């Protein structure tokens, strides 16, 4: 049992445990927030998960929640539980950079819909987490503000683009975080840090106020250390929004109920499809081993394991790297020095725009803008963007056929455990390959989860287990994820993150 | 520019060449809010006061389509005889410019809402011309740059200011097919076409169509090609290189820009020089055009479907409902009304130009005689509107008011002068004409005893008038009429006063 007077133990509790403890009166929100702020101060120097720490406002929110709770007022489930927000979401009054120097110092005049929902849920916002610039990357090395380090091994990447959010969870700096997933930016960081991350169905969470990378692929989602915590946060974030024309006009899935059901009742009658194309060659041995072990657990829980084939997935990476840069090249045009952000003054507006973008954007961003601009150009459109959209349709058909045979599909989240910082910095293709298993879900708009599968025996680093469900069936992820998590945690004797080496604490 | 000083006259140009033209008209819709956000769509406010994260293109913001704008666009498409696409998409047109907040314009590209239409245009002499419509698509307007210092152009300016109030205002762009075979009537047809579009958007009530305020703007494409030899098919001759004169903001300028461009191009061609395919700017002061961007520097807009918006998918039922709301074709309506009202061509044209047709029609429907209705709207009210720099429909007076006012005149309760005072009261918000007449006490005095007393008073101070009248100078009675009107503050029945004076002088009226 958690000793709520011990700040270290406090930061190692789950979000739902924190919420329960506050309701029971054993801890206050101010104590929770303070414990996490202290932890950030102690370890974030070497980890560098945060770009901005919002201490004052977080404590004020916490104090207000505590005061309301004292009066017996009804409060939302996660009221008072601290949260970190990826710097891709605009937050009124807090700097928002999307990891780019071009937005350094910009204070958004408005809140993203999800930011507003977090505030309405009375959750103290600890700060903004680091990310690859404009979410372009799988390592957080491409942040304009320096890389984030993986708490499991500070020389390794925490995944990307949401490496700040995943590292902050693994480093016990926050119990909850928000991420965005365009090709795996929630799931792959979760995999390589031993945490949980969910990409909801496209349209399930409003994108309004999320700085766009690729509009047809981007989706915001919850990150935590347990499946149930991600479920609870998913319910806070989800729902229709009139400000986002692509948001789904349907009720938020009952994620928490599904997670509890899965943990309590096992998986009898559930058919689970292993995607043949997402495994085998190119996948690290320890990753394959942990994945197989996960399948054994699922079988033991009563699920039937079948193999499915998705032959078009071999084109997914290529299609993705045409669609994403194309949309990004247009989405990033607005960073032109005229209304906000960096301005490098020259004698004409064209030169000022050019100089600002040359100085403000990093190499990976420029690489993708150039790719996308080329792919959309007259004469190339049909061959590139047009063909990529056709591949997208094929991938959707593959998924539709696979979901005829299985309730959910599973695969390793990433082919390898985290690579070393700097190892692939000059080899973008090698970095892109890390997303090979996560990208198909974005191309099809379906929901996906990554949860810890254990550590690879050869390097002792975390491995992620990916679950994919049909569109609108996000609840299935939580049911199956929670059942598997329960079995694994029983095997490990605690959450995977607790097996990570202790970080050195700054004096 | 070398040939610009040796312009060929329009008529000569048209004799020497066969003109082909096409027009793009941009119509700003009068929806309450902008195309993709909730900002108010009004004109003339302080710069950057009607803006939000969406129309400023702030990071993270997203567009949401204004349903009312879609409705207006579909009604316009239907009025132009277009087919309406069951599913049409918005697309991004990418280019960098400071007045374009997102550095892309949300427009429609390969899937416009309305396509393949035909519009009947009636020329002044009654000739009917059919103009083919290629497409009518929705898009958002850009903001407005103001160049400070220098002469107002971007050249020589010290800096530029951007006002995003207009950014995101809904537009429909109507594109004609190439219009051939109009010869020397090209300029006239172009003008009549734009005038017809203006009349249609007004009749639909989707825009005030005020060109001088940029609510309706025309880009005119013109090219000349050699005349076909006798017996040859003119349409087999390939089109010449075209110029596109942008942002023309009056009907007169539509006509005159074609005159200028035809002359300029003809001069080049006759001198054996090529016409450059380019956009050109129209200058009202000199009635000429100057080169803008060269179109040969291939325009590369990198169009692709707007991923932030769902396709527009109007149901068949809705389209038919909207079709049922379409007004009569303006030319046909005008012909019918002119007949019914007995107006002259000139009276009709003036009423159309003043945007008074609907007002007159409604006034007639409320019981006034057509000429009386015309007289009020085109006289007193047109003057008032002009003084206040507003349009007739903007005046705080309704056709019902005018019909009531005229009824009071017809019934002899008030005379013209009192009626004008009553109207003044109505415009000042004092109520209906009858209420103003009652509250201001404007009713005509036609009670003989009161009038006789007033006449006698006036005669007492000018007794010589009676003698003059008796000598045959009947017009001398005017002085007494004037005095009586003054004494009764205009409320006397002037005709009756005159009769009384003549009776006093013993003369027959």
PDB file of C-alpha atoms in Angstrom, chain A residues 90 103 106 109-110 202 207-211 215-216 242-246 326-327 330-331 333-336 338-340 349 353 357 373 376-378 381 385, chain B residues 52-54 56-65 92 94 96-98 100-104 154 162 164 299-310:
ATOM      1  CA  UNK A  90      -2.023  25.143 -27.499  1.00  0.00           C
ATOM      2  CA  UNK A 103       7.485  29.423 -32.183  1.00  0.00           C
ATOM      3  CA  UNK A 106       4.748  32.452 -28.522  1.00  0.00           C
ATOM      4  CA  UNK A 109      -4.366  33.452 -27.006  1.00  0.00           C
ATOM      5  CA  UNK A 110      -6.622  30.411 -26.828  1.00  0.00           C
ATOM      6  CA  UNK A 202      -9.582   9.257 -35.974  1.00  0.00           C
ATOM      7  CA  UNK A 207      -7.866  18.164 -32.950  1.00  0.00           C
ATOM      8  CA  UNK A 208      -8.848  21.813 -32.478  1.00  0.00           C
ATOM      9  CA  UNK A 209      -5.818  23.544 -31.004  1.00  0.00           C
ATOM     10  CA  UNK A 210      -3.401  20.725 -31.762  1.00  0.00           C
ATOM     11  CA  UNK A 211      -0.711  22.191 -34.009  1.00  0.00           C
ATOM     12  CA  UNK A 215      -4.358  16.629 -40.651  1.00  0.00           C
ATOM     13  CA  UNK A 216      -5.718  13.376 -42.049  1.00  0.00           C
ATOM     14  CA  UNK A 242     -18.120  21.680 -33.213  1.00  0.00           C
ATOM     15  CA  UNK A 243     -14.739  23.331 -33.763  1.00  0.00           C
ATOM     16  CA  UNK A 244     -13.347  20.230 -35.493  1.00  0.00           C
ATOM     17  CA  UNK A 245     -15.313  19.279 -38.599  1.00  0.00           C
ATOM     18  CA  UNK A 246     -13.649  15.853 -38.629  1.00  0.00           C
ATOM     19  CA  UNK A 326       2.407  16.747 -48.420  1.00  0.00           C
ATOM     20  CA  UNK A 327      -0.060  17.788 -45.751  1.00  0.00           C
ATOM     21  CA  UNK A 330       0.839  23.056 -46.381  1.00  0.00           C
ATOM     22  CA  UNK A 331       0.125  23.044 -42.633  1.00  0.00           C
ATOM     23  CA  UNK A 333       3.194  27.363 -44.442  1.00  0.00           C
ATOM     24  CA  UNK A 334       1.577  29.632 -41.842  1.00  0.00           C
ATOM     25  CA  UNK A 335       4.887  29.940 -39.990  1.00  0.00           C
ATOM     26  CA  UNK A 336       5.808  32.894 -42.138  1.00  0.00           C
ATOM     27  CA  UNK A 338       3.815  37.754 -40.287  1.00  0.00           C
ATOM     28  CA  UNK A 339       1.489  37.114 -37.353  1.00  0.00           C
ATOM     29  CA  UNK A 340       3.385  35.191 -34.658  1.00  0.00           C
ATOM     30  CA  UNK A 349       8.514  40.203 -47.257  1.00  0.00           C
ATOM     31  CA  UNK A 353       9.587  34.776 -44.903  1.00  0.00           C
ATOM     32  CA  UNK A 357      11.798  29.695 -42.155  1.00  0.00           C
ATOM     33  CA  UNK A 373       6.114  20.440 -51.793  1.00  0.00           C
ATOM     34  CA  UNK A 376       2.068  18.003 -54.456  1.00  0.00           C
ATOM     35  CA  UNK A 377       3.499  19.784 -57.481  1.00  0.00           C
ATOM     36  CA  UNK A 378       1.573  19.793 -60.731  1.00  0.00           C
ATOM     37  CA  UNK A 381       0.444  14.889 -57.796  1.00  0.00           C
ATOM     38  CA  UNK A 385      -0.077  12.000 -53.447  1.00  0.00           C
TER      39      UNK A 385
ATOM     40  CA  UNK B  52     -10.254  34.877 -34.279  1.00  0.00           C
ATOM     41  CA  UNK B  53      -7.676  32.054 -34.148  1.00  0.00           C
ATOM     42  CA  UNK B  54      -9.296  30.453 -37.213  1.00  0.00           C
ATOM     43  CA  UNK B  56      -5.925  34.516 -38.332  1.00  0.00           C
ATOM     44  CA  UNK B  57      -4.592  31.047 -39.104  1.00  0.00           C
ATOM     45  CA  UNK B  58      -3.120  30.649 -35.621  1.00  0.00           C
ATOM     46  CA  UNK B  59      -1.348  27.347 -34.949  1.00  0.00           C
ATOM     47  CA  UNK B  60      -3.827  24.631 -34.028  1.00  0.00           C
ATOM     48  CA  UNK B  61      -6.937  26.328 -35.382  1.00  0.00           C
ATOM     49  CA  UNK B  62      -9.293  24.519 -37.755  1.00  0.00           C
ATOM     50  CA  UNK B  63     -12.010  25.607 -40.191  1.00  0.00           C
ATOM     51  CA  UNK B  64     -15.685  24.631 -39.967  1.00  0.00           C
ATOM     52  CA  UNK B  65     -17.884  25.199 -43.019  1.00  0.00           C
ATOM     53  CA  UNK B  92      -6.151  24.015 -50.454  1.00  0.00           C
ATOM     54  CA  UNK B  94      -1.105  26.997 -51.512  1.00  0.00           C
ATOM     55  CA  UNK B  96       2.680  32.568 -49.655  1.00  0.00           C
ATOM     56  CA  UNK B  97       1.257  36.029 -49.211  1.00  0.00           C
ATOM     57  CA  UNK B  98       0.943  38.140 -46.052  1.00  0.00           C
ATOM     58  CA  UNK B 100      -3.420  35.012 -46.666  1.00  0.00           C
ATOM     59  CA  UNK B 101      -3.346  34.041 -42.997  1.00  0.00           C
ATOM     60  CA  UNK B 102      -2.688  30.317 -43.412  1.00  0.00           C
ATOM     61  CA  UNK B 103      -0.602  30.811 -46.560  1.00  0.00           C
ATOM     62  CA  UNK B 104      -3.152  28.657 -48.292  1.00  0.00           C
ATOM     63  CA  UNK B 154       4.012  48.026 -52.868  1.00  0.00           C
ATOM     64  CA  UNK B 162      -2.417  43.775 -43.036  1.00  0.00           C
ATOM     65  CA  UNK B 164      -7.535  40.356 -41.667  1.00  0.00           C
ATOM     66  CA  UNK B 299       1.456  29.125 -61.229  1.00  0.00           C
ATOM     67  CA  UNK B 300       2.100  26.297 -58.833  1.00  0.00           C
ATOM     68  CA  UNK B 301      -0.635  26.167 -56.207  1.00  0.00           C
ATOM     69  CA  UNK B 302      -0.125  22.546 -55.165  1.00  0.00           C
ATOM     70  CA  UNK B 303      -3.859  21.974 -54.819  1.00  0.00           C
ATOM     71  CA  UNK B 304      -4.905  19.017 -52.683  1.00  0.00           C
ATOM     72  CA  UNK B 305      -8.139  18.099 -50.887  1.00  0.00           C
ATOM     73  CA  UNK B 306      -8.554  20.065 -47.625  1.00  0.00           C
ATOM     74  CA  UNK B 307      -8.119  17.362 -44.965  1.00  0.00           C
ATOM     75  CA  UNK B 308      -9.668  19.458 -42.192  1.00  0.00           C
ATOM     76  CA  UNK B 309     -13.110  19.546 -43.843  1.00  0.00           C
ATOM     77  CA  UNK B 310     -15.627  16.925 -44.828  1.00  0.00           C
TER      78      UNK B 310
END
